[in-house]
PDB file of C-alpha atoms in Angstrom:
ATOM      1  CA  LEU A   1       0.000   0.000   0.000  1.00  0.00           C
ATOM      2  CA  THR A   2       2.824   2.380   0.779  1.00  0.00           C
ATOM      3  CA  SER A   3       4.458   1.949  -2.610  1.00  0.00           C
ATOM      4  CA  ILE A   4       1.159   2.492  -4.424  1.00  0.00           C
ATOM      5  CA  ALA A   5       0.342   5.573  -2.342  1.00  0.00           C
ATOM      6  CA  CYS A   6       3.771   7.239  -2.422  1.00  0.00           C
ATOM      7  CA  LEU A   7       5.263   6.281  -5.772  1.00  0.00           C
ATOM      8  CA  PRO A   8       4.010   7.025  -9.297  1.00  0.00           C
ATOM      9  CA  LYS A   9       1.455   4.478 -10.532  1.00  0.00           C
ATOM     10  CA  ASN A  10       3.320   3.340 -13.644  1.00  0.00           C
ATOM     11  CA  TYR A  11       6.461   2.642 -11.600  1.00  0.00           C
ATOM     12  CA  SER A  12       4.872   1.156  -8.512  1.00  0.00           C
ATOM     13  CA  VAL A  13       2.541  -1.286 -10.313  1.00  0.00           C
ATOM     14  CA  LYS A  14       5.327  -2.724 -12.501  1.00  0.00           C
ATOM     15  CA  GLN A  15       7.686  -2.967  -9.556  1.00  0.00           C
ATOM     16  CA  LEU A  16       5.078  -4.527  -7.269  1.00  0.00           C
ATOM     17  CA  LEU A  17       4.102  -7.129  -9.892  1.00  0.00           C
ATOM     18  CA  GLY A  18       7.765  -8.034 -10.375  1.00  0.00           C
ATOM     19  CA  VAL A  19       8.298  -8.543  -6.663  1.00  0.00           C
ATOM     20  CA  LEU A  20       5.091 -10.584  -6.385  1.00  0.00           C
ATOM     21  CA  LYS A  21       6.143 -12.821  -9.303  1.00  0.00           C
ATOM     22  CA  LEU A  22       9.564 -13.458  -7.780  1.00  0.00           C
ATOM     23  CA  CYS A  23       8.122 -14.218  -4.349  1.00  0.00           C
ATOM     24  CA  LEU A  24       5.453 -16.463  -5.865  1.00  0.00           C
ATOM     25  CA  ILE A  25       8.045 -18.517  -7.744  1.00  0.00           C
ATOM     26  CA  VAL A  26      10.111 -18.963  -4.584  1.00  0.00           C
ATOM     27  CA  GLY A  27       6.958 -19.800  -2.608  1.00  0.00           C
ATOM     28  CA  ILE A  28       5.892 -22.474  -5.108  1.00  0.00           C
ATOM     29  CA  PHE A  29       9.357 -24.055  -5.120  1.00  0.00           C
ATOM     30  CA  THR A  30       9.376 -24.039  -1.320  1.00  0.00           C
ATOM     31  CA  LEU A  31       5.912 -25.555  -1.228  1.00  0.00           C
ATOM     32  CA  LEU A  32       6.907 -28.400  -3.526  1.00  0.00           C
ATOM     33  CA  ALA A  33      10.434 -29.028  -2.250  1.00  0.00           C
ATOM     34  CA  ALA A  34      10.090 -28.542   1.513  1.00  0.00           C
ATOM     35  CA  ASP A  35       9.427 -32.232   2.139  1.00  0.00           C
ATOM     36  CA  ALA A  36      11.471 -33.628  -0.750  1.00  0.00           C
ATOM     37  CA  VAL A  37      14.218 -34.820   1.575  1.00  0.00           C
ATOM     38  CA  THR A  38      12.915 -37.252   4.121  1.00  0.00           C
ATOM     39  CA  VAL A  39      14.477 -37.674   7.521  1.00  0.00           C
ATOM     40  CA  PRO A  40      14.712 -41.237   8.813  1.00  0.00           C
ATOM     41  CA  ILE A  41      12.521 -41.500  11.884  1.00  0.00           C
ATOM     42  CA  GLN A  42      12.721 -44.185  14.522  1.00  0.00           C
ATOM     43  CA  GLU A  43       9.273 -45.211  15.703  1.00  0.00           C
ATOM     44  CA  ARG A  44       8.590 -44.669  19.375  1.00  0.00           C
ATOM     45  CA  LEU A  45       5.757 -47.190  19.553  1.00  0.00           C
ATOM     46  CA  PRO A  46       6.245 -50.936  19.305  1.00  0.00           C
ATOM     47  CA  ALA A  47       5.711 -52.607  15.951  1.00  0.00           C
ATOM     48  CA  GLU A  48       2.605 -54.432  17.187  1.00  0.00           C
ATOM     49  CA  PRO A  49       0.240 -52.002  18.941  1.00  0.00           C
ATOM     50  CA  GLN A  50      -1.870 -54.919  20.204  1.00  0.00           C
ATOM     51  CA  VAL A  51       0.872 -55.797  22.688  1.00  0.00           C
ATOM     52  CA  PHE A  52       0.072 -52.784  24.880  1.00  0.00           C
ATOM     53  CA  GLY A  53      -3.646 -52.597  24.091  1.00  0.00           C
ATOM     54  CA  MET A  54      -3.237 -49.668  21.706  1.00  0.00           C
ATOM     55  CA  GLU A  55      -5.262 -51.009  18.766  1.00  0.00           C
ATOM     56  CA  ALA A  56      -8.009 -48.454  19.500  1.00  0.00           C
ATOM     57  CA  PHE A  57      -5.580 -45.586  18.877  1.00  0.00           C
ATOM     58  CA  SER A  58      -4.358 -46.696  15.457  1.00  0.00           C
ATOM     59  CA  ASP A  59      -6.515 -44.222  13.468  1.00  0.00           C
ATOM     60  CA  ALA A  60      -8.661 -42.325  15.945  1.00  0.00           C
ATOM     61  CA  THR A  61      -8.282 -38.884  14.344  1.00  0.00           C
ATOM     62  CA  THR A  62      -9.161 -37.295  11.014  1.00  0.00           C
ATOM     63  CA  TYR A  63      -6.144 -34.952  11.070  1.00  0.00           C
ATOM     64  CA  LYS A  64      -4.097 -35.234   7.894  1.00  0.00           C
ATOM     65  CA  TYR A  65      -0.523 -34.033   7.812  1.00  0.00           C
ATOM     66  CA  THR A  66      -0.143 -34.700   4.076  1.00  0.00           C
ATOM     67  CA  LEU A  67      -2.431 -32.462   2.035  1.00  0.00           C
ATOM     68  CA  LEU A  68      -1.457 -33.684  -1.446  1.00  0.00           C
ATOM     69  CA  ASN A  69       0.707 -36.603  -2.508  1.00  0.00           C
ATOM     70  CA  LEU A  70       1.589 -36.925  -6.199  1.00  0.00           C
ATOM     71  CA  GLY A  71       4.437 -39.415  -6.230  1.00  0.00           C
ATOM     72  CA  ILE A  72       7.628 -37.476  -5.595  1.00  0.00           C
ATOM     73  CA  LEU A  73       5.728 -34.206  -5.032  1.00  0.00           C
ATOM     74  CA  LYS A  74       4.342 -34.080  -1.541  1.00  0.00           C
ATOM     75  CA  ILE A  75       2.580 -31.069  -0.020  1.00  0.00           C
ATOM     76  CA  THR A  76       2.205 -31.105   3.731  1.00  0.00           C
ATOM     77  CA  ARG A  77       0.995 -28.634   6.337  1.00  0.00           C
ATOM     78  CA  ARG A  78       4.616 -27.917   7.224  1.00  0.00           C
ATOM     79  CA  SER A  79       5.526 -27.067   3.618  1.00  0.00           C
ATOM     80  CA  VAL A  80       2.490 -24.761   3.305  1.00  0.00           C
ATOM     81  CA  ASN A  81       3.480 -22.933   6.500  1.00  0.00           C
ATOM     82  CA  LEU A  82       7.106 -22.699   5.382  1.00  0.00           C
ATOM     83  CA  ALA A  83       6.165 -21.414   1.918  1.00  0.00           C
ATOM     84  CA  ALA A  84       3.782 -18.798   3.338  1.00  0.00           C
ATOM     85  CA  ALA A  85       6.380 -17.576   5.838  1.00  0.00           C
ATOM     86  CA  GLY A  86       9.104 -17.488   3.185  1.00  0.00           C
ATOM     87  CA  PHE A  87       6.850 -15.620   0.760  1.00  0.00           C
ATOM     88  CA  ALA A  88       5.918 -13.014   3.373  1.00  0.00           C
ATOM     89  CA  LEU A  89       9.491 -12.476   4.592  1.00  0.00           C
ATOM     90  CA  GLN A  90      10.928 -12.201   1.111  1.00  0.00           C
ATOM     91  CA  PHE A  91       8.196  -9.829  -0.038  1.00  0.00           C
ATOM     92  CA  ALA A  92       8.617  -7.594   3.009  1.00  0.00           C
ATOM     93  CA  THR A  93      12.405  -7.519   2.647  1.00  0.00           C
ATOM     94  CA  ILE A  94      12.471  -6.732  -1.063  1.00  0.00           C
ATOM     95  CA  GLN A  95       9.587  -4.257  -0.933  1.00  0.00           C
ATOM     96  CA  SER A  96      11.006  -2.323   2.028  1.00  0.00           C
ATOM     97  CA  THR A  97      14.406  -2.162   0.309  1.00  0.00           C
ATOM     98  CA  ILE A  98      12.832  -0.840  -2.881  1.00  0.00           C
ATOM     99  CA  ILE A  99      10.837   1.794  -0.998  1.00  0.00           C
ATOM    100  CA  CYS A 100      13.938   2.870   0.941  1.00  0.00           C
ATOM    101  CA  LEU A 101      16.044   3.137  -2.206  1.00  0.00           C
ATOM    102  CA  THR A 102      13.449   5.040  -4.220  1.00  0.00           C
ATOM    103  CA  THR A 103      12.452   7.541  -1.525  1.00  0.00           C
ATOM    104  CA  THR A 104      15.858   8.346   0.015  1.00  0.00           C
ATOM    105  CA  SER A 105      18.657  10.167  -1.751  1.00  0.00           C
ATOM    106  CA  PRO A 106      22.001   8.368  -2.124  1.00  0.00           C
ATOM    107  CA  GLU A 107      23.751  11.020  -0.024  1.00  0.00           C
ATOM    108  CA  GLU A 108      21.378  10.483   2.889  1.00  0.00           C
ATOM    109  CA  LEU A 109      21.786   6.702   2.670  1.00  0.00           C
ATOM    110  CA  THR A 110      25.568   7.029   2.630  1.00  0.00           C
ATOM    111  CA  LYS A 111      25.549   9.389   5.590  1.00  0.00           C
ATOM    112  CA  ALA A 112      23.233   7.124   7.600  1.00  0.00           C
ATOM    113  CA  TYR A 113      25.205   3.941   6.904  1.00  0.00           C
ATOM    114  CA  THR A 114      28.615   5.465   7.570  1.00  0.00           C
ATOM    115  CA  ARG A 115      27.338   6.913  10.829  1.00  0.00           C
ATOM    116  CA  PHE A 116      25.888   3.496  11.772  1.00  0.00           C
ATOM    117  CA  PHE A 117      29.016   1.499  10.913  1.00  0.00           C
ATOM    118  CA  PHE A 118      31.540   3.960  12.398  1.00  0.00           C
ATOM    119  CA  VAL A 119      29.837   4.166  15.808  1.00  0.00           C
ATOM    120  CA  PRO A 120      31.864   1.255  17.274  1.00  0.00           C
ATOM    121  CA  LEU A 121      35.120   2.931  16.172  1.00  0.00           C
ATOM    122  CA  GLY A 122      34.483   6.295  17.818  1.00  0.00           C
TER     123      GLY A 122
END
């Protein structure tokens, strides 16, 4: 909203669409590849649940961790959360950098960064 309100329309719309496309591509790759590498897990329960009277707990819930399974492509709740968080962080980082660079003069940026980095020396 800030870039649309503060910057010229022809610049801000093209720039915003470019950032959204980049973040969407990264989000889709994260969604599809987050669970591509499986971690070997050692089961905590015995192989035969009947030994401890646990047969009633074998499938007592309707919760599904895997949302979509297409062979090697597997979409889980974890990959959806990771992709959404990655998309939001990347969009916020790139968009805030673009707004900072387009609204602040190079001299002011240089002065601010040199002051910030030289504080420990003085």
